Amino acid sequence: MDQKVQSEMIGPDPQLQATERGPDPITDTPAASDDAPIGQAIKRQEDERLLRGAGRYTDDVTIEDALHIIFVRSPFPCGRITELECGEARSLPGVLAVYCGADVVDLGELPVNPLLAEVNAPRYPLLARGKVMAVGEPVAAVIATSSMIAQDAAELVILEVDEDSAIMSIADSKIGGDLFKDIPGNRALHQVWQSGETEKIFDEAPFVVEARLTHPRLSPTSIEPRTTAASWDERAESLTVWLSSQTPHRARKDLATIMGLSPDSIRVVSPDVGGAFGMKASLYPEDIMVAWAAWQLKQPVRWTAARSEDLLSGTHGRGAETAGKLAINSEGSFLGLSAQIDVPLGHWLPHSGAVPAWNSGRILPGPYDIDSADIEVAGFLTNSAPVGIYRGAGRPEAAALMERLVEEAARATGIDPLEIRLRNLLPASRLPHEGPTGTKLDSGDYRACLERLCNIAGYPALRRNQDSRRQQGEICGIGLACYVEPCGQGWESARVTLASDGSISAATGTSSQGHGRETAFAQIVASVFGLAAEDVAIRHGDTSTAPKGIGALASRSTAIGGSALLCAARELRDETCNIAAIQLDTHSENLRLTRAGFCRKDAPDRTATWTAIAGPAGLQKDSVYSVEGEAWGYGAYLAVVAIDAETGVLTVEHIYCVDDAGTIVNPLLVEGQILGGIAQGLGEALMEQIVYDKNGQLLTGSLTDYAVPRASDMVPVTLDKLITPSPFNILGAKGVGEAGTIGTPAAILNATLDALSPFGVTRLDMPLTSEKIWRALHDAGN
Ligand code: SMO
């Protein structure tokens, strides 16, 4: 590997010490060759464009004569609409239309992914009809020649509501009146996983420990807010929708169904996407109103959410209330697990609304060897914004509860927290392993991972240091957390093209949300043709040029989308090889790949160039790749924290982590994903929280009230890795996009409670603000 690249990979920040590399990948993976673009730490090709302001986001797309849409949103959390008067707004010059619920009754409904055993989603109107269900719910859509005029007109809409008391908490949702008459007890999701004789195990176990925690409700807070534009072409009878989305193909299908159009008449384009984190995985009513208005008015319409609109009506994440019990024998082995996980849903379910609940239940046992489990998850409707997937999507909830239980188990049995984990982690020899919830862990070495973490962090020395600091009166703690990260099921597709000019390009059905897919995907294709990554252009996000796909979510892009590209590229290479053999009058074993084409091994000056092989028509291969099972990234995190006794301020002094993402296409991108995930994990652990008051009003409606971590909040991190290719996809890749958001909060929470254990504090909920910690210290009589 080029030395310059190597040093860039290590990075200039001394806080991010790159330690020695993990075991080499199994040599028959595509990364086998040292100079293959797979495995190389090259910088992101898209950054030249994005960092110089030359990115093209939906709001940058030039659309002539576009109208602007502004949504009138309910200021009431719950109640019956007694008056909705739009006449004055309609008569304002420059206003083309004001739509309300009655205008869109004939449109279809937003679909929900029925992942859980019981999904009983409420029927949800695109614009409020008869009643309002949350502050921020769109009640009317005003379309005008400028956004200023639309805003003025929106203020002329008169909305009167006979208010009901709002249901804002899961507790109130369970006992309050039904928000929808066909959803008794407001329980819209429910599933139970049961395996083994858990009850009997709990009755007989020498140790039973319990843990409880509530996750803060979070906003995904992508830099680019939600944005949508649409244009109807009357002659072609087709609708183009630009949409900042993680799932352009699904958006197209859903838009077609809802609007009663054929999917063939809709083109969805997701150009550059400025972050998404789950918030842009599902269509919103606003997106449909933009598309539908453009179709109705035969004029382009566009909308870009304000930050406050995203905080108010974009999907939130987390908010789960979790409680669990773990049975342990006298040797410290885990015998049985039981848990109850309740998640808030808000007033409607986006497509992926069931995912956090589903993941938090099925993933709960994590990397541990536990046969018996009794896990129940349920989702409850509330008068708030919808809750959807947010980076981690149930994985952080599962890891935080399980790792709290493991920590309590260590305390109860007197076994060191590291040791009790080593005793209970599934050994590598038992993988693939089907757990008590039916999930199948694919591969890896969980114990080696934790041992490596212990080594890089210097765990025994950290504990000795903690003892001496405590003797000097300091409040400090060490927290461990292991995690697993499933990364998607099903399929993705790819198309690799050799154009008549000899250039090789590829189109993927999955897309990019700004997370470097253009580079990683180019590396995969280039490695098959003996090219450099910069030789291969990647297209994505436009349903008219990209093959069908599911999208950029659930850590699935590289494992599944990358495997599809690898398949299509190999098929095309084999075909080009056969053509070259004919052109060079030899057999394919006598050919060698060069950047220019294929040459004869026995006569290297005889080359079939890419242009010659392509011929005037070019060549193309399509591939749809279905995975054999989920690939599971995993890792182990350690946090060192200190608490100021006077102020309760928590300082995260260091985070150490060892992650296994399987085959690594680009180490720089993987490190970037982990660091970004850690930053967002710090946000949950330390400062972020969406807050509603009891009356259903959002108190964190701007970034002055909703605290996201800034660069200066980042903490010292030491990264290390293992590389165990997944046997379940041909690339061998595993997900890593969510790793940091899963391991970080769990490790910090354990470290904080470890620090506070001398004061008898056994429970604290995130975010771990100085006020909460100060109160906990004082309530403990200090
Ligand atoms: S939370 Mo992710 O976009 O599946």
Tab-separated table of C-alpha atoms in Angstrom, residues 56-63 224 227-229 241-245 269-273 302-304:
chain	number	residue	atom	x	y	z
A	56	ARG	CA	-26.533	19.377	-5.668
A	57	TYR	CA	-29.149	18.855	-3.001
A	58	THR	CA	-32.866	18.843	-3.679
A	59	ASP	CA	-33.136	22.513	-2.736
A	60	ASP	CA	-30.381	23.308	-5.287
A	61	VAL	CA	-32.255	21.810	-8.206
A	62	THR	CA	-33.273	24.626	-10.521
A	63	ILE	CA	-36.950	24.413	-11.391
A	224	GLU	CA	-29.987	19.094	5.318
A	227	THR	CA	-36.920	18.760	1.196
A	228	THR	CA	-39.124	17.855	-1.730
A	229	ALA	CA	-39.876	19.265	-5.157
A	241	VAL	CA	-40.147	14.175	-7.745
A	242	TRP	CA	-36.876	15.335	-6.214
A	243	LEU	CA	-36.711	14.060	-2.703
A	244	SER	CA	-34.036	14.036	-0.028
A	245	SER	CA	-34.515	10.354	0.670
A	269	VAL	CA	-34.575	11.626	-7.930
A	270	SER	CA	-32.618	11.801	-4.713
A	271	PRO	CA	-29.606	13.905	-5.640
A	272	ASP	CA	-27.021	14.618	-2.941
A	273	VAL	CA	-28.528	13.909	0.455
A	302	ARG	CA	-41.297	22.808	-3.868
A	303	TRP	CA	-40.863	22.649	-0.119
A	304	THR	CA	-37.882	22.742	2.191
